[in-house]
Tab-separated table of C-alpha atoms in Angstrom:
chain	number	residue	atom	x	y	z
A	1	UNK	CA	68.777	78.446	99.686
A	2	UNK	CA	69.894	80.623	102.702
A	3	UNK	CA	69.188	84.091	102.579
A	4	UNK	CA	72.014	86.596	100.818
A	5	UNK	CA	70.911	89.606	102.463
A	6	UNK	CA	67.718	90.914	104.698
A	7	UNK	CA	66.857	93.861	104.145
A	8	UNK	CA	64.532	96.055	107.128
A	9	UNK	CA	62.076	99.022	107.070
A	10	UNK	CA	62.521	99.714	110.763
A	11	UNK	CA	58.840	99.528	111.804
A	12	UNK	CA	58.171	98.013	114.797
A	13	UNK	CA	56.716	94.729	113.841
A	14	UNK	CA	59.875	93.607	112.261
A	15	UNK	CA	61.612	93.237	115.559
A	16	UNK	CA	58.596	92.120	117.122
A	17	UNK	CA	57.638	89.065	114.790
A	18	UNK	CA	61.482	88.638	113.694
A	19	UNK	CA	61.331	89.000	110.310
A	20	UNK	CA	62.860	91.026	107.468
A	21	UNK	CA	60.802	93.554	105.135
A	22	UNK	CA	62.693	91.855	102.759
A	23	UNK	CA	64.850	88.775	101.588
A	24	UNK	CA	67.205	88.861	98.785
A	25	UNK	CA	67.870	85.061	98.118
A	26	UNK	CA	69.881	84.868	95.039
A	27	UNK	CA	68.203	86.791	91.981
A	28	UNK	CA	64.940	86.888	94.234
A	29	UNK	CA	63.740	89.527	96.399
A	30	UNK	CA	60.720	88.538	98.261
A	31	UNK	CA	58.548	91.178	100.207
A	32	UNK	CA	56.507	90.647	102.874
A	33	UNK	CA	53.782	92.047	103.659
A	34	UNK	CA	53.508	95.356	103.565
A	35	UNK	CA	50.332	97.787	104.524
A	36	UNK	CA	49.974	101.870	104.568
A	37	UNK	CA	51.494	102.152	108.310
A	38	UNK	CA	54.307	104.240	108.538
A	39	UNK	CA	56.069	105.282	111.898
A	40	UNK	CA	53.598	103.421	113.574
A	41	UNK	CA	50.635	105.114	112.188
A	42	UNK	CA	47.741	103.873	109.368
A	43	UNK	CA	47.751	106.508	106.989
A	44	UNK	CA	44.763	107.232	104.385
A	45	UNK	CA	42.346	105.276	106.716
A	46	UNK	CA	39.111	104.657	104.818
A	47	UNK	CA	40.406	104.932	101.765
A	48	UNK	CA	41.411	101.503	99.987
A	49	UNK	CA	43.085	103.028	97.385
A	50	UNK	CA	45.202	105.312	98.701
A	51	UNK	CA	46.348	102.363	101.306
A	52	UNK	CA	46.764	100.474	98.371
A	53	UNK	CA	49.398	103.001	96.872
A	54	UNK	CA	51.107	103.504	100.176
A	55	UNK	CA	51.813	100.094	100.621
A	56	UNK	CA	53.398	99.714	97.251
A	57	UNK	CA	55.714	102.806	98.290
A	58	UNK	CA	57.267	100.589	101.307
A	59	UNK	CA	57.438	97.852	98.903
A	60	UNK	CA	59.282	100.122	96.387
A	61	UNK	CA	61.752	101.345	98.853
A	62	UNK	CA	62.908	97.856	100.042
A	63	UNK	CA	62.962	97.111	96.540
A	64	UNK	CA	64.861	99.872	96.007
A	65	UNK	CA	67.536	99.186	98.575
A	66	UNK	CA	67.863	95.839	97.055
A	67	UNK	CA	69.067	97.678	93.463
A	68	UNK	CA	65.398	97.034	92.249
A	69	UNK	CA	62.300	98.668	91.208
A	70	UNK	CA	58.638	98.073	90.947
A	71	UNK	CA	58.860	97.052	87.607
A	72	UNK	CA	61.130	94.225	88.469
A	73	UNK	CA	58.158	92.816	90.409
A	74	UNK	CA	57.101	89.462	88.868
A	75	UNK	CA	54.137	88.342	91.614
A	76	UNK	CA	51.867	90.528	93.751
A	77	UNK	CA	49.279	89.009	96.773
A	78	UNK	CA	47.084	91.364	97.793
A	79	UNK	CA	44.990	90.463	100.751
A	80	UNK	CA	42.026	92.920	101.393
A	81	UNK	CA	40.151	93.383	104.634
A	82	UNK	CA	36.357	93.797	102.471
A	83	UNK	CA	36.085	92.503	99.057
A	84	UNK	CA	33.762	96.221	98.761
A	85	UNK	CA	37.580	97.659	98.232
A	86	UNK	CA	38.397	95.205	95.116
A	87	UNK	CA	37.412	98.357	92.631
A	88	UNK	CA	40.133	100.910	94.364
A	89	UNK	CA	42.361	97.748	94.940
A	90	UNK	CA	42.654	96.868	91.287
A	91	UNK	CA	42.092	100.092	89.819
A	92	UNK	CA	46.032	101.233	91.815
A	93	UNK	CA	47.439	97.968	91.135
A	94	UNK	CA	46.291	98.325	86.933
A	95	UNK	CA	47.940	102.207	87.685
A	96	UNK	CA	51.040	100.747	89.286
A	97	UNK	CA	51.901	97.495	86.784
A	98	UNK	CA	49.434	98.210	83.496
A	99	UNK	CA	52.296	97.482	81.589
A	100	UNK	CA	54.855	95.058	83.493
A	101	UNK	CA	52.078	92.933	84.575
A	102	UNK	CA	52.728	90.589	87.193
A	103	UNK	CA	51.125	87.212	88.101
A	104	UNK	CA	48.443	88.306	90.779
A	105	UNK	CA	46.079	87.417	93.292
A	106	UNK	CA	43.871	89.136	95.356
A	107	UNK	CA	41.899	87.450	98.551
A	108	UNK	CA	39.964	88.852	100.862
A	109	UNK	CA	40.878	87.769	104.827
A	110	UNK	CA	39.171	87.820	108.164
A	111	UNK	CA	41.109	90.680	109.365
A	112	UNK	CA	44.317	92.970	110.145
A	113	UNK	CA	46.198	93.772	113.192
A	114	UNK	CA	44.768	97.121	113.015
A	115	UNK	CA	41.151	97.584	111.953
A	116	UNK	CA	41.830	100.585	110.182
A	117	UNK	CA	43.978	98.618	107.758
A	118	UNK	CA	41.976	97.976	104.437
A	119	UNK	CA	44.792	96.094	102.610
A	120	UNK	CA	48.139	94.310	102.885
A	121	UNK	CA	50.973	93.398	99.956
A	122	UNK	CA	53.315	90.873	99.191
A	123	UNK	CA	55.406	91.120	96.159
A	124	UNK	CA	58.199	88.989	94.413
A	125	UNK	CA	60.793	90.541	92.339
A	126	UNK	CA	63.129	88.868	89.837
A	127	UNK	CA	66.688	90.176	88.958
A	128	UNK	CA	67.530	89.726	85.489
């Protein structure tokens, strides 16, 4: 299935890497990976948690332009830079879906682009 619509946050690496923040392919919106930089910059560096909650904002806004919402979200993949972060990891994720849910998994990885990055996203949304 081709693509319906691909949807952009305007960072950098988009262009870069050619890819879209997003892909709407029929009731699907897949996200790629997203992590707490904005305009270029890490924000809340050192803190998991608080990287963890930014990233879930980009992911909300491309969900967002899409006509969805977090709760729509049906998969998370959560890859973290230090297994020492899975505590602040889960504990925004369990503040974020408690009650929706989502199939997840959560994998620690060799490392980021940018050191300072503790965590990066991926979500799948479903439109009813």
């Amino acid at each position: 299935m081709a693509a319906d619509r691909l949807i952009s946050s305007g960072g950098p690496w988009e262009n870069v890497a050619g890819y879209s923040r997003a892909v709407v392919a029929g009731p699907w919106v897949l996200v790629s990976g997203s992590t707490s930089t904005v305009e270029g910059t890490v924000r809340h560096v050192g803190d998991a948690y608080a990287q963890t909650i930014e990233a879930f904002g980009v992911i909300r806004r491309a969900l967002e332009v899409a006509g969805l919402s977090l709760s729509d979200i049906v998969r998370t993949r959560l890859y973290l830079a230090d297994m020492a972060h899975l505590d602040d990891v889960a504990r925004a994720h369990k503040e974020l879906f408690d009650v929706t849910r989502p199939a997840n998994t959560m994998i620690e990885i060799s490392g980021f682009a940018d050191p300072a990055m503790l965590i990066e996203v991926e979500a799948d949304a479903y439109r009813a």
